[in-house]
């Protein structure tokens, strides 16, 4: 997936693997890979605290998926009438046979009114380009808190049902 990173004060787009790997790992391991980073643990968790200082990213999107409780179809969630936005994240570097690779996790926060009907958490949404730039250039944590935007959703096929990286059908 394409993400935008701030790599030593150079903002650039890179291909990265979702599921953040431990910084500097010598190979991919699902044992330590983490899908989401809870906003409440960013400053207390050693893994996130270190990445928070210098490895921030955004994931440009037009929507994201949410899997409600079992028995309900997944939803595609849109913000502000379907206009592009970004999800806040943290990225890390790991190595694949000596080749440098990037991975990332999306930062999550408590669900807003709309999302709480489907899940207790939601990704941190960075709507404006100014807020996205502030996040990448190490603005304060207050950038991630209290953002409220209008969300809508539409049901998807139940064939999209698993977020784990070892899917054989290419949907993950």
PDB file of C-alpha atoms in Angstrom:
ATOM      1  CA  UNK A   1       0.000   0.000   0.000  1.00  0.00           C
ATOM      2  CA  UNK A   2       1.158   3.539  -0.600  1.00  0.00           C
ATOM      3  CA  UNK A   3       1.774   5.710   2.437  1.00  0.00           C
ATOM      4  CA  UNK A   4       3.289   9.166   2.836  1.00  0.00           C
ATOM      5  CA  UNK A   5       6.153   9.303   5.330  1.00  0.00           C
ATOM      6  CA  UNK A   6       8.431  11.875   6.888  1.00  0.00           C
ATOM      7  CA  UNK A   7      11.870  10.241   6.615  1.00  0.00           C
ATOM      8  CA  UNK A   8      14.433  12.516   8.249  1.00  0.00           C
ATOM      9  CA  UNK A   9      12.536  15.660   7.201  1.00  0.00           C
ATOM     10  CA  UNK A  10      11.931  14.424   3.661  1.00  0.00           C
ATOM     11  CA  UNK A  11       8.255  13.827   2.907  1.00  0.00           C
ATOM     12  CA  UNK A  12       7.815  11.082   0.313  1.00  0.00           C
ATOM     13  CA  UNK A  13       5.472   8.321  -0.822  1.00  0.00           C
ATOM     14  CA  UNK A  14       6.609   4.722  -0.304  1.00  0.00           C
ATOM     15  CA  UNK A  15       5.112   1.267  -0.665  1.00  0.00           C
ATOM     16  CA  UNK A  16       4.643  -0.322   2.748  1.00  0.00           C
ATOM     17  CA  UNK A  17       3.113  -3.399   4.276  1.00  0.00           C
ATOM     18  CA  UNK A  18       0.194  -2.940   6.659  1.00  0.00           C
ATOM     19  CA  UNK A  19       0.900  -4.602  10.043  1.00  0.00           C
ATOM     20  CA  UNK A  20       3.720  -2.623  11.631  1.00  0.00           C
ATOM     21  CA  UNK A  21       6.799  -4.757  12.223  1.00  0.00           C
ATOM     22  CA  UNK A  22       9.275  -4.127  15.016  1.00  0.00           C
ATOM     23  CA  UNK A  23      11.751  -1.429  13.976  1.00  0.00           C
ATOM     24  CA  UNK A  24      14.897  -3.029  12.527  1.00  0.00           C
ATOM     25  CA  UNK A  25      13.504  -6.586  12.394  1.00  0.00           C
ATOM     26  CA  UNK A  26      15.639  -8.869  10.232  1.00  0.00           C
ATOM     27  CA  UNK A  27      12.637 -10.694   8.763  1.00  0.00           C
ATOM     28  CA  UNK A  28       8.851 -10.523   8.623  1.00  0.00           C
ATOM     29  CA  UNK A  29       7.181 -12.030  11.672  1.00  0.00           C
ATOM     30  CA  UNK A  30       3.446 -12.045  12.324  1.00  0.00           C
ATOM     31  CA  UNK A  31       4.334 -12.714  15.968  1.00  0.00           C
ATOM     32  CA  UNK A  32       5.314  -9.069  16.459  1.00  0.00           C
ATOM     33  CA  UNK A  33       3.413  -7.302  13.663  1.00  0.00           C
ATOM     34  CA  UNK A  34       0.636  -4.969  14.840  1.00  0.00           C
ATOM     35  CA  UNK A  35      -2.330  -3.872  12.703  1.00  0.00           C
ATOM     36  CA  UNK A  36      -3.465  -0.766  14.644  1.00  0.00           C
ATOM     37  CA  UNK A  37      -1.897   1.561  17.214  1.00  0.00           C
ATOM     38  CA  UNK A  38      -4.295   2.687  19.951  1.00  0.00           C
ATOM     39  CA  UNK A  39      -3.990   6.437  20.551  1.00  0.00           C
ATOM     40  CA  UNK A  40      -4.113   5.903  24.324  1.00  0.00           C
ATOM     41  CA  UNK A  41      -0.914   3.810  24.212  1.00  0.00           C
ATOM     42  CA  UNK A  42       1.209   5.862  21.804  1.00  0.00           C
ATOM     43  CA  UNK A  43       3.183   7.673  24.480  1.00  0.00           C
ATOM     44  CA  UNK A  44       3.421   4.778  26.966  1.00  0.00           C
ATOM     45  CA  UNK A  45       4.274   1.815  24.714  1.00  0.00           C
ATOM     46  CA  UNK A  46       8.026   1.561  23.962  1.00  0.00           C
ATOM     47  CA  UNK A  47       7.332   0.517  20.363  1.00  0.00           C
ATOM     48  CA  UNK A  48       4.937   3.373  19.601  1.00  0.00           C
ATOM     49  CA  UNK A  49       6.732   6.010  21.695  1.00  0.00           C
ATOM     50  CA  UNK A  50       9.906   5.562  19.649  1.00  0.00           C
ATOM     51  CA  UNK A  51       8.084   5.648  16.301  1.00  0.00           C
ATOM     52  CA  UNK A  52       5.988   8.643  17.412  1.00  0.00           C
ATOM     53  CA  UNK A  53       9.153  10.756  17.641  1.00  0.00           C
ATOM     54  CA  UNK A  54      10.261  10.376  14.027  1.00  0.00           C
ATOM     55  CA  UNK A  55       8.265   7.800  12.050  1.00  0.00           C
ATOM     56  CA  UNK A  56       4.861   9.310  11.356  1.00  0.00           C
ATOM     57  CA  UNK A  57       2.892   8.575   8.221  1.00  0.00           C
ATOM     58  CA  UNK A  58      -0.434   9.131   6.572  1.00  0.00           C
ATOM     59  CA  UNK A  59      -2.396   6.694   4.462  1.00  0.00           C
ATOM     60  CA  UNK A  60      -4.307   8.592   1.734  1.00  0.00           C
ATOM     61  CA  UNK A  61      -7.731   6.994   1.177  1.00  0.00           C
ATOM     62  CA  UNK A  62     -11.202   7.678  -0.128  1.00  0.00           C
ATOM     63  CA  UNK A  63     -12.767   5.152   2.275  1.00  0.00           C
ATOM     64  CA  UNK A  64     -11.960   2.389   4.764  1.00  0.00           C
ATOM     65  CA  UNK A  65     -13.584  -0.896   5.756  1.00  0.00           C
ATOM     66  CA  UNK A  66     -15.096  -1.827   9.090  1.00  0.00           C
ATOM     67  CA  UNK A  67     -16.092  -5.307  10.195  1.00  0.00           C
ATOM     68  CA  UNK A  68     -19.064  -5.111  12.581  1.00  0.00           C
ATOM     69  CA  UNK A  69     -20.021  -7.944  14.900  1.00  0.00           C
ATOM     70  CA  UNK A  70     -20.396 -11.418  13.418  1.00  0.00           C
ATOM     71  CA  UNK A  71     -23.413 -11.939  11.227  1.00  0.00           C
ATOM     72  CA  UNK A  72     -23.394  -8.423   9.763  1.00  0.00           C
ATOM     73  CA  UNK A  73     -21.726  -7.549   6.449  1.00  0.00           C
ATOM     74  CA  UNK A  74     -18.601  -5.384   6.433  1.00  0.00           C
ATOM     75  CA  UNK A  75     -19.064  -1.699   5.653  1.00  0.00           C
ATOM     76  CA  UNK A  76     -17.209   0.705   3.433  1.00  0.00           C
ATOM     77  CA  UNK A  77     -16.929   3.979   5.353  1.00  0.00           C
ATOM     78  CA  UNK A  78     -16.684   7.367   3.629  1.00  0.00           C
ATOM     79  CA  UNK A  79     -15.858  10.769   5.141  1.00  0.00           C
ATOM     80  CA  UNK A  80     -17.310  14.090   4.079  1.00  0.00           C
ATOM     81  CA  UNK A  81     -19.248  12.992   1.038  1.00  0.00           C
ATOM     82  CA  UNK A  82     -16.611  10.694  -0.421  1.00  0.00           C
ATOM     83  CA  UNK A  83     -13.801  13.242  -0.704  1.00  0.00           C
ATOM     84  CA  UNK A  84     -10.232  11.948  -0.180  1.00  0.00           C
ATOM     85  CA  UNK A  85      -8.786  12.108   3.329  1.00  0.00           C
ATOM     86  CA  UNK A  86      -5.939  10.421   5.210  1.00  0.00           C
ATOM     87  CA  UNK A  87      -5.557   8.078   8.143  1.00  0.00           C
ATOM     88  CA  UNK A  88      -2.848   8.857  10.702  1.00  0.00           C
ATOM     89  CA  UNK A  89      -0.232   6.174  11.216  1.00  0.00           C
ATOM     90  CA  UNK A  90       3.229   5.179  12.344  1.00  0.00           C
ATOM     91  CA  UNK A  91       5.761   3.331  10.186  1.00  0.00           C
ATOM     92  CA  UNK A  92       8.839   1.211  10.739  1.00  0.00           C
ATOM     93  CA  UNK A  93      11.737  -0.220   8.761  1.00  0.00           C
ATOM     94  CA  UNK A  94      12.422  -3.951   8.621  1.00  0.00           C
ATOM     95  CA  UNK A  95      14.559  -6.124   6.368  1.00  0.00           C
ATOM     96  CA  UNK A  96      13.615  -8.854   3.912  1.00  0.00           C
ATOM     97  CA  UNK A  97      16.702 -10.827   2.875  1.00  0.00           C
ATOM     98  CA  UNK A  98      18.787  -7.715   3.522  1.00  0.00           C
ATOM     99  CA  UNK A  99      16.442  -5.455   1.524  1.00  0.00           C
ATOM    100  CA  UNK A 100      14.988  -2.509   3.425  1.00  0.00           C
ATOM    101  CA  UNK A 101      11.193  -2.547   3.657  1.00  0.00           C
ATOM    102  CA  UNK A 102       8.598  -0.358   5.355  1.00  0.00           C
ATOM    103  CA  UNK A 103       5.525  -1.376   7.336  1.00  0.00           C
ATOM    104  CA  UNK A 104       2.914   0.666   9.156  1.00  0.00           C
ATOM    105  CA  UNK A 105      -0.008   0.689  11.573  1.00  0.00           C
ATOM    106  CA  UNK A 106      -3.008   2.997  11.526  1.00  0.00           C
ATOM    107  CA  UNK A 107      -3.666   4.943  14.726  1.00  0.00           C
ATOM    108  CA  UNK A 108      -7.080   4.294  16.251  1.00  0.00           C
ATOM    109  CA  UNK A 109      -9.172   6.295  18.694  1.00  0.00           C
ATOM    110  CA  UNK A 110     -12.551   5.893  20.395  1.00  0.00           C
ATOM    111  CA  UNK A 111     -15.397   5.594  17.905  1.00  0.00           C
ATOM    112  CA  UNK A 112     -17.454   8.700  17.179  1.00  0.00           C
ATOM    113  CA  UNK A 113     -21.270   8.606  17.231  1.00  0.00           C
ATOM    114  CA  UNK A 114     -21.569   7.093  13.755  1.00  0.00           C
ATOM    115  CA  UNK A 115     -18.854   4.446  14.199  1.00  0.00           C
ATOM    116  CA  UNK A 116     -19.940   3.392  17.696  1.00  0.00           C
ATOM    117  CA  UNK A 117     -22.869   1.510  16.132  1.00  0.00           C
ATOM    118  CA  UNK A 118     -20.298  -0.786  14.457  1.00  0.00           C
ATOM    119  CA  UNK A 119     -17.143  -0.813  16.580  1.00  0.00           C
ATOM    120  CA  UNK A 120     -15.635   0.661  19.741  1.00  0.00           C
ATOM    121  CA  UNK A 121     -12.696   2.202  17.838  1.00  0.00           C
ATOM    122  CA  UNK A 122     -12.042   3.930  14.533  1.00  0.00           C
ATOM    123  CA  UNK A 123      -9.005   5.185  12.615  1.00  0.00           C
ATOM    124  CA  UNK A 124      -7.800   8.701  13.319  1.00  0.00           C
ATOM    125  CA  UNK A 125      -8.973  10.714  10.312  1.00  0.00           C
ATOM    126  CA  UNK A 126      -6.882  13.645   9.082  1.00  0.00           C
ATOM    127  CA  UNK A 127      -9.203  15.482   6.739  1.00  0.00           C
ATOM    128  CA  UNK A 128      -7.353  18.612   5.652  1.00  0.00           C
ATOM    129  CA  UNK A 129      -3.969  18.864   3.942  1.00  0.00           C
ATOM    130  CA  UNK A 130      -2.863  21.303   6.671  1.00  0.00           C
ATOM    131  CA  UNK A 131      -3.599  18.800   9.454  1.00  0.00           C
ATOM    132  CA  UNK A 132      -1.904  16.013   7.463  1.00  0.00           C
ATOM    133  CA  UNK A 133       1.208  18.156   7.054  1.00  0.00           C
ATOM    134  CA  UNK A 134       1.244  19.060  10.762  1.00  0.00           C
ATOM    135  CA  UNK A 135       1.029  15.372  11.696  1.00  0.00           C
ATOM    136  CA  UNK A 136       3.906  14.440   9.370  1.00  0.00           C
ATOM    137  CA  UNK A 137       6.070  17.295  10.635  1.00  0.00           C
ATOM    138  CA  UNK A 138       5.704  16.240  14.273  1.00  0.00           C
ATOM    139  CA  UNK A 139       2.898  18.413  15.525  1.00  0.00           C
ATOM    140  CA  UNK A 140       1.513  17.676  18.968  1.00  0.00           C
ATOM    141  CA  UNK A 141      -0.797  14.820  19.913  1.00  0.00           C
ATOM    142  CA  UNK A 142      -3.712  17.272  20.065  1.00  0.00           C
ATOM    143  CA  UNK A 143      -3.800  17.035  16.243  1.00  0.00           C
ATOM    144  CA  UNK A 144      -5.143  13.496  16.662  1.00  0.00           C
ATOM    145  CA  UNK A 145      -7.802  14.242  19.243  1.00  0.00           C
ATOM    146  CA  UNK A 146     -11.301  15.537  18.889  1.00  0.00           C
ATOM    147  CA  UNK A 147     -11.535  15.530  15.112  1.00  0.00           C
ATOM    148  CA  UNK A 148     -15.129  15.033  14.078  1.00  0.00           C
ATOM    149  CA  UNK A 149     -16.227  14.578  10.488  1.00  0.00           C
ATOM    150  CA  UNK A 150     -19.387  13.367   8.836  1.00  0.00           C
ATOM    151  CA  UNK A 151     -19.132   9.632   8.106  1.00  0.00           C
ATOM    152  CA  UNK A 152     -21.405   7.454   6.002  1.00  0.00           C
ATOM    153  CA  UNK A 153     -21.226   3.764   5.181  1.00  0.00           C
ATOM    154  CA  UNK A 154     -22.499   1.192   2.743  1.00  0.00           C
ATOM    155  CA  UNK A 155     -22.627  -2.605   3.191  1.00  0.00           C
ATOM    156  CA  UNK A 156     -20.146  -4.736   1.234  1.00  0.00           C
ATOM    157  CA  UNK A 157     -20.180  -8.330   0.121  1.00  0.00           C
ATOM    158  CA  UNK A 158     -19.574 -10.862   2.875  1.00  0.00           C
ATOM    159  CA  UNK A 159     -16.656 -12.260   0.821  1.00  0.00           C
ATOM    160  CA  UNK A 160     -14.473  -9.578   2.404  1.00  0.00           C
ATOM    161  CA  UNK A 161     -14.237 -11.019   5.858  1.00  0.00           C
ATOM    162  CA  UNK A 162     -10.668 -11.238   7.101  1.00  0.00           C
ATOM    163  CA  UNK A 163      -8.007  -8.594   7.725  1.00  0.00           C
ATOM    164  CA  UNK A 164      -5.115 -11.019   8.221  1.00  0.00           C
ATOM    165  CA  UNK A 165      -2.116 -10.767   5.858  1.00  0.00           C
ATOM    166  CA  UNK A 166      -1.939 -14.432   4.820  1.00  0.00           C
ATOM    167  CA  UNK A 167      -5.156 -14.447   2.780  1.00  0.00           C
ATOM    168  CA  UNK A 168      -4.988 -16.414  -0.463  1.00  0.00           C
ATOM    169  CA  UNK A 169      -7.860 -14.559  -2.190  1.00  0.00           C
ATOM    170  CA  UNK A 170      -6.091 -11.188  -2.392  1.00  0.00           C
ATOM    171  CA  UNK A 171      -8.782  -9.295  -0.494  1.00  0.00           C
ATOM    172  CA  UNK A 172      -6.735  -8.549   2.620  1.00  0.00           C
TER     173      UNK A 172
END
